[in-house]
mmCIF file of C-alpha atoms in Angstrom:
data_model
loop_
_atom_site.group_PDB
_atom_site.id
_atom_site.type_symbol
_atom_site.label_atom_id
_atom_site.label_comp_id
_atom_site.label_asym_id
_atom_site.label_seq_id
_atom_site.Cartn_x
_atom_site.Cartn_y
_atom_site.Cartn_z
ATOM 1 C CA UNK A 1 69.854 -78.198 -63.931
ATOM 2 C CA UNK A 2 66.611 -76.114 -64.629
ATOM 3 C CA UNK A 3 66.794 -72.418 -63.675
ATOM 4 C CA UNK A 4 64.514 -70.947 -61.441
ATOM 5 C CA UNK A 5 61.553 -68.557 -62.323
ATOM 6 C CA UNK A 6 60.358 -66.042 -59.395
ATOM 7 C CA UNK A 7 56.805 -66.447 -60.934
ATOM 8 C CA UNK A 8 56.463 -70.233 -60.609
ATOM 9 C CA UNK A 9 57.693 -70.281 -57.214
ATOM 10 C CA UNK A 10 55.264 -67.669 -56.251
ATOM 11 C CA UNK A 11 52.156 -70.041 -58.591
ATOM 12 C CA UNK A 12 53.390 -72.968 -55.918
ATOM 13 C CA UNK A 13 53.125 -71.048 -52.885
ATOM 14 C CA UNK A 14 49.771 -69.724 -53.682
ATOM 15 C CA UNK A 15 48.291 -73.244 -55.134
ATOM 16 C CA UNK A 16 49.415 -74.423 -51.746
ATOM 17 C CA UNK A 17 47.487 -71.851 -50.045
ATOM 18 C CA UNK A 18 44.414 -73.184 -51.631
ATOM 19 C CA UNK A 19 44.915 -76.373 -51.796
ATOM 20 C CA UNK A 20 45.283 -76.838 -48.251
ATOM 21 C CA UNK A 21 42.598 -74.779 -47.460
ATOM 22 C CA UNK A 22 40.306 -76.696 -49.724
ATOM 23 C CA UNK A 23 40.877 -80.333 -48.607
ATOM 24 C CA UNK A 24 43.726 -79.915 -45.871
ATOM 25 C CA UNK A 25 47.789 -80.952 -45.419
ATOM 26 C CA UNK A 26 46.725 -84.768 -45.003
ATOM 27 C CA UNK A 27 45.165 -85.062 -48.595
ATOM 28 C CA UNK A 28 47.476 -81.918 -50.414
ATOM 29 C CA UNK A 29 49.550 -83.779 -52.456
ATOM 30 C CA UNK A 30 52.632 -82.000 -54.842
ATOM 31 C CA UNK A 31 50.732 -83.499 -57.809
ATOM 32 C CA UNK A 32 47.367 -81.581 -56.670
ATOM 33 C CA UNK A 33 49.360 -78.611 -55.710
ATOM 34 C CA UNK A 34 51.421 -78.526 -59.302
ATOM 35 C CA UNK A 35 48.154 -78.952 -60.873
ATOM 36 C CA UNK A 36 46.962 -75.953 -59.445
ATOM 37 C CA UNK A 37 49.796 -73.896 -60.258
ATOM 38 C CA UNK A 38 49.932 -75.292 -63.684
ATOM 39 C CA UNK A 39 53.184 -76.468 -63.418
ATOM 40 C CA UNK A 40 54.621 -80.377 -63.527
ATOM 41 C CA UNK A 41 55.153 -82.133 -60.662
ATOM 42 C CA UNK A 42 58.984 -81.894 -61.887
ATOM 43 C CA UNK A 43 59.148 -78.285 -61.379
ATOM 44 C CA UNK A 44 58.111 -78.405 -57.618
ATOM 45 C CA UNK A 45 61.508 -79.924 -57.010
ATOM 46 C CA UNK A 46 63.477 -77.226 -58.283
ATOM 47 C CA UNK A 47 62.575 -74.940 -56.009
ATOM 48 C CA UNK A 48 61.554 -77.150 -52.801
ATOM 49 C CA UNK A 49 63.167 -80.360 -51.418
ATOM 50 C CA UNK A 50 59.544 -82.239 -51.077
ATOM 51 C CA UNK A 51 56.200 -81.721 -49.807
ATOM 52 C CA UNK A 52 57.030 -80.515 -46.354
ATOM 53 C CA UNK A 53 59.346 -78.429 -47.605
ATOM 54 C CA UNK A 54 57.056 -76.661 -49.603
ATOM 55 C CA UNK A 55 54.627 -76.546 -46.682
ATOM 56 C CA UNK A 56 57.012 -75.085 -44.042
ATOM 57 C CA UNK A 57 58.379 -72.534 -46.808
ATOM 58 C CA UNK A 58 54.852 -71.366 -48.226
ATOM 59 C CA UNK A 59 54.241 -70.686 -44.317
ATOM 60 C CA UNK A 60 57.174 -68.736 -43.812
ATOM 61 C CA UNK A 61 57.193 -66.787 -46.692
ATOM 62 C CA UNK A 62 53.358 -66.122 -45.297
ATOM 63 C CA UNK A 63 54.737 -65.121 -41.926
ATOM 64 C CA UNK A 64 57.548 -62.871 -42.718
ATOM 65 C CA UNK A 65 54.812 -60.785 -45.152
ATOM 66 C CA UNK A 66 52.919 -60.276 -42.551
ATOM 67 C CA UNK A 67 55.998 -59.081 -40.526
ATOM 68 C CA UNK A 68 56.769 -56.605 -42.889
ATOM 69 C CA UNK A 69 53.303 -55.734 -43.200
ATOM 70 C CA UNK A 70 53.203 -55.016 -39.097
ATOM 71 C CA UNK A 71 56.214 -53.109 -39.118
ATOM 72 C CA UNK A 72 55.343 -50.728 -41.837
ATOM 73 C CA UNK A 73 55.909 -46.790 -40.643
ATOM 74 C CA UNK A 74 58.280 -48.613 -37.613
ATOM 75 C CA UNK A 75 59.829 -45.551 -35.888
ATOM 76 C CA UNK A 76 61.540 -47.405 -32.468
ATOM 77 C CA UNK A 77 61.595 -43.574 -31.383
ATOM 78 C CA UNK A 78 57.948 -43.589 -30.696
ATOM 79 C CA UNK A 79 56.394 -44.180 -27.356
ATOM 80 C CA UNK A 80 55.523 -47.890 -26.447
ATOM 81 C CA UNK A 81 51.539 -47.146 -26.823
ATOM 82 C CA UNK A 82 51.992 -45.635 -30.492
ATOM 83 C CA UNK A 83 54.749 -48.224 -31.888
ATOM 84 C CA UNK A 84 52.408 -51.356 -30.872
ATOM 85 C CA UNK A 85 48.771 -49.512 -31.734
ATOM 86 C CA UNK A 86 50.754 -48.851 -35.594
ATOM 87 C CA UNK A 87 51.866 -52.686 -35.145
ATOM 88 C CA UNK A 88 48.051 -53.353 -34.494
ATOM 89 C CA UNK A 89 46.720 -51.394 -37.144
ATOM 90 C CA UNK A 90 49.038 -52.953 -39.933
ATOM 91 C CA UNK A 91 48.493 -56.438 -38.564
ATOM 92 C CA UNK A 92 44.299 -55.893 -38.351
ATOM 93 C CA UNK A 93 45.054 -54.816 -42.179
ATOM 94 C CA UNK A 94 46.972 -57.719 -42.897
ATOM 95 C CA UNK A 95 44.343 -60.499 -41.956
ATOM 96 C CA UNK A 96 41.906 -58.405 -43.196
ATOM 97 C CA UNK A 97 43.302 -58.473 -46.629
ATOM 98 C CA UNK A 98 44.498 -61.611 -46.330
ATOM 99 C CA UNK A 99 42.177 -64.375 -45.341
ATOM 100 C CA UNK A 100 43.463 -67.195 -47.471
ATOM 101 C CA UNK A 101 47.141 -66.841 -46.500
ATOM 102 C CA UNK A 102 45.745 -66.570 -42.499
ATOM 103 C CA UNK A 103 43.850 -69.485 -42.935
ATOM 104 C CA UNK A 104 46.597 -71.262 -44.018
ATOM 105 C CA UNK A 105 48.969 -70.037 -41.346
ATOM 106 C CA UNK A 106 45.635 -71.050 -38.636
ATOM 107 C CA UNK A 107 45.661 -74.723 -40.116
ATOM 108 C CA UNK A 108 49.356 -74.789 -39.838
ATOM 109 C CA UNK A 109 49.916 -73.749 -36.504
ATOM 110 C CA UNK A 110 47.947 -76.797 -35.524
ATOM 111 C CA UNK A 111 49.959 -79.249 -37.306
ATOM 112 C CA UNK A 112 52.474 -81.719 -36.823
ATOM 113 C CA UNK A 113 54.513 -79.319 -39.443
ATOM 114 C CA UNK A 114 55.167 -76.002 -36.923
ATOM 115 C CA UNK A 115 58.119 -78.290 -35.526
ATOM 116 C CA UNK A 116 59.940 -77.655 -38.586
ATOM 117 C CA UNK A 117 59.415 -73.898 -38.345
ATOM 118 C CA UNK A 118 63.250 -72.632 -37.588
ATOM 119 C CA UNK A 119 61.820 -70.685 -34.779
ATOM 120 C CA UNK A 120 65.077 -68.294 -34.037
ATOM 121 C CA UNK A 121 65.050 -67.443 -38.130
ATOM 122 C CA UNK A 122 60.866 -66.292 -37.532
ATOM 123 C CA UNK A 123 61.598 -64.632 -34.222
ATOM 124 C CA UNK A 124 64.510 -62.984 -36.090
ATOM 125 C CA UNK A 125 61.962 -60.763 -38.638
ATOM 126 C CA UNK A 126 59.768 -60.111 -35.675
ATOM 127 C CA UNK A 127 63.238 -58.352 -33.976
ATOM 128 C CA UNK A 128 62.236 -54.821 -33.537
ATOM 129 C CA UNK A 129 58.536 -55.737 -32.460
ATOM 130 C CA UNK A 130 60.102 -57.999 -29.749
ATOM 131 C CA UNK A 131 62.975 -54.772 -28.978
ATOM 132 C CA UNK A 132 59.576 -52.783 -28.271
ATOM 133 C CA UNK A 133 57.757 -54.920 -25.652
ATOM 134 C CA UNK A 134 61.039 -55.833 -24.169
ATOM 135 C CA UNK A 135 61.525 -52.111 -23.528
ATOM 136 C CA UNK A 136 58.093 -51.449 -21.964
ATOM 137 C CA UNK A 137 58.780 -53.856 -20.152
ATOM 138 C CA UNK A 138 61.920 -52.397 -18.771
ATOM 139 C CA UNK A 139 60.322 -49.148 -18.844
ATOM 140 C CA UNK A 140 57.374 -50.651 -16.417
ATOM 141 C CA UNK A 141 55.030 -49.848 -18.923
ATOM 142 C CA UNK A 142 54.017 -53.331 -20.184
ATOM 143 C CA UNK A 143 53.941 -56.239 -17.474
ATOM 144 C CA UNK A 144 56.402 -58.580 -16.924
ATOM 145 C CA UNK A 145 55.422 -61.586 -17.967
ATOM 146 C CA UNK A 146 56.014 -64.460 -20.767
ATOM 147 C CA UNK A 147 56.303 -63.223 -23.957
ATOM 148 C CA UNK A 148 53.377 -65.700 -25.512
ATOM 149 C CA UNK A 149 51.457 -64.379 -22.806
ATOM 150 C CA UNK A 150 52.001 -60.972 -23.825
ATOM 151 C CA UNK A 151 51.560 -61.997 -27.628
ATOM 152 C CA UNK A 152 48.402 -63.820 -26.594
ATOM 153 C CA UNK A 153 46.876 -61.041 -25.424
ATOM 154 C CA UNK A 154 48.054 -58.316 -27.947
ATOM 155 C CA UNK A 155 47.819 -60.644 -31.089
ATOM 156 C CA UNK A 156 45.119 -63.305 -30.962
ATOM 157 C CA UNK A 157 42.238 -60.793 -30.667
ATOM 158 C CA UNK A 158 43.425 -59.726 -33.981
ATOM 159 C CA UNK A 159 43.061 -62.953 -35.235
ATOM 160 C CA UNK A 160 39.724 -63.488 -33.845
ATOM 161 C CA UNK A 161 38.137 -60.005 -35.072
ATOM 162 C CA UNK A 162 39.842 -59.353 -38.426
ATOM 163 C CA UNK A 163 38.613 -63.486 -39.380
ATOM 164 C CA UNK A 164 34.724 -62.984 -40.519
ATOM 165 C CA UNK A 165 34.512 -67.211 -39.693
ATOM 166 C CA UNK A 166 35.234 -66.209 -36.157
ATOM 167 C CA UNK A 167 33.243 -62.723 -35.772
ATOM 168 C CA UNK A 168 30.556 -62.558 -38.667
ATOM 169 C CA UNK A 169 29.071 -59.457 -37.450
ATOM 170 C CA UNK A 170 32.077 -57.692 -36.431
ATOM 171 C CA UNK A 171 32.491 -54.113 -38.132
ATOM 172 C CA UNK A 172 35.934 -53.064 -39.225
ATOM 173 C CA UNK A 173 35.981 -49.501 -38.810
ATOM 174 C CA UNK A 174 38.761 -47.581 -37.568
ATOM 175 C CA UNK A 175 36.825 -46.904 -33.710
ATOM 176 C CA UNK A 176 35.550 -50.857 -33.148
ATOM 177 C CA UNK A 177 39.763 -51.894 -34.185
ATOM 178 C CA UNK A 178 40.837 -48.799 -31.850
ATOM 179 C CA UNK A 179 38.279 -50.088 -29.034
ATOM 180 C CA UNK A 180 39.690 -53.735 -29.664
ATOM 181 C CA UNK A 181 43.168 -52.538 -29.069
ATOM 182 C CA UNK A 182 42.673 -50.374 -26.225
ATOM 183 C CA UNK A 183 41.276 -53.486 -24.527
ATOM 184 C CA UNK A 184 44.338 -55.889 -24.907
ATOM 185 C CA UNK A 185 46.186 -52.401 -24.159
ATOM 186 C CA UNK A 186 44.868 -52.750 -20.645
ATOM 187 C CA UNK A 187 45.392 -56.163 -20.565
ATOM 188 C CA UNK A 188 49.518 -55.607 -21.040
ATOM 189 C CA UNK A 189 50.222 -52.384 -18.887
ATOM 190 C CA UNK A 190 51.065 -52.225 -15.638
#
């Protein structure tokens, strides 16, 4: 049995990054993506099952980063307002410095492939962000509503302003991302 090397696994997960964004899941194959990682097709299999394993992993791995991105400087003792504008801040950052792996996650989210996301392990990282909103809510801060309404709101204008093929003329400074927030602020509190 081949041993496992951090750095390889890490060369497949970015070559799939690029790969897909460059010609798609449909036409990424694990020969294409080895290629790009210069490693043999051989090698792929140590470390994932097949393709879609490598595709649901290389998002995951994407998705808890940015997690742990968000919930950099997390202090739960913090008002509601403060914990999710630092959540916003870190996750603006995030797709800001991170355009390739976002892209990726974008394409993914609208594939056939999210259904083999294990959604309770995802949900699991995103604990003490989920803690927060559940306790404005109980606090009557936040509205009660669904949660991917609430995520909708808070979240996808990140997504839309942070991604330059979305808002081209968009300026990241620190009072247009504190304007953005205050506006899907309003849109959660009661």
């Amino acid at each position: 049995m081949r041993t496992r090397d951090d750095k390889k696994q890490e060369a497949l997960l970015l070559a799939t990054v690029k790969v897909v964004n460059e010609i798609g899941f449909a036409a990424s194959s694990v020969s294409k993506i080895a290629k790009e990682a210069g490693v043999s097709p051989a090698t792929l299999y140590v470390y994932f099952k097949n393709k879609d394993d490598l595709l649901v992993s290389t998002y995951l791995e994407i998705k808890m980063s940015m997690g742990s991105a968000m919930l950099q400087g997390f202090d739960e003792t913090r008002p509601v307002h403060d914990i999710l504008f630092r959540v916003w801040q870190n996750a603006f950052g995030y797709v800001s410095e991170n355009l390739e792996e976002f892209r990726y996650t974008e394409q993914f989210s609208n594939s056939p492939y999210r259904e083999q996301v294990d959604k309770a392990r995802l949900e699991k990282h995103f604990e003490p962000l989920l803690q927060v909103i559940q306790n404005g809510i109980s606090q009557k801060i936040i509205k009660d509503v669904d949660m991917d309404i609430l995520a909708a709101f808070l979240f996808n204008p990140i997504m839309i302003l942070a991604n330059p093929s979305h808002c081209r003329t968009f300026e990241r400074t620190d009072e247009n991302i504190e304007t953005a927030f205050r506006m899907a602020w309003d849109a959660l509190r009661l």
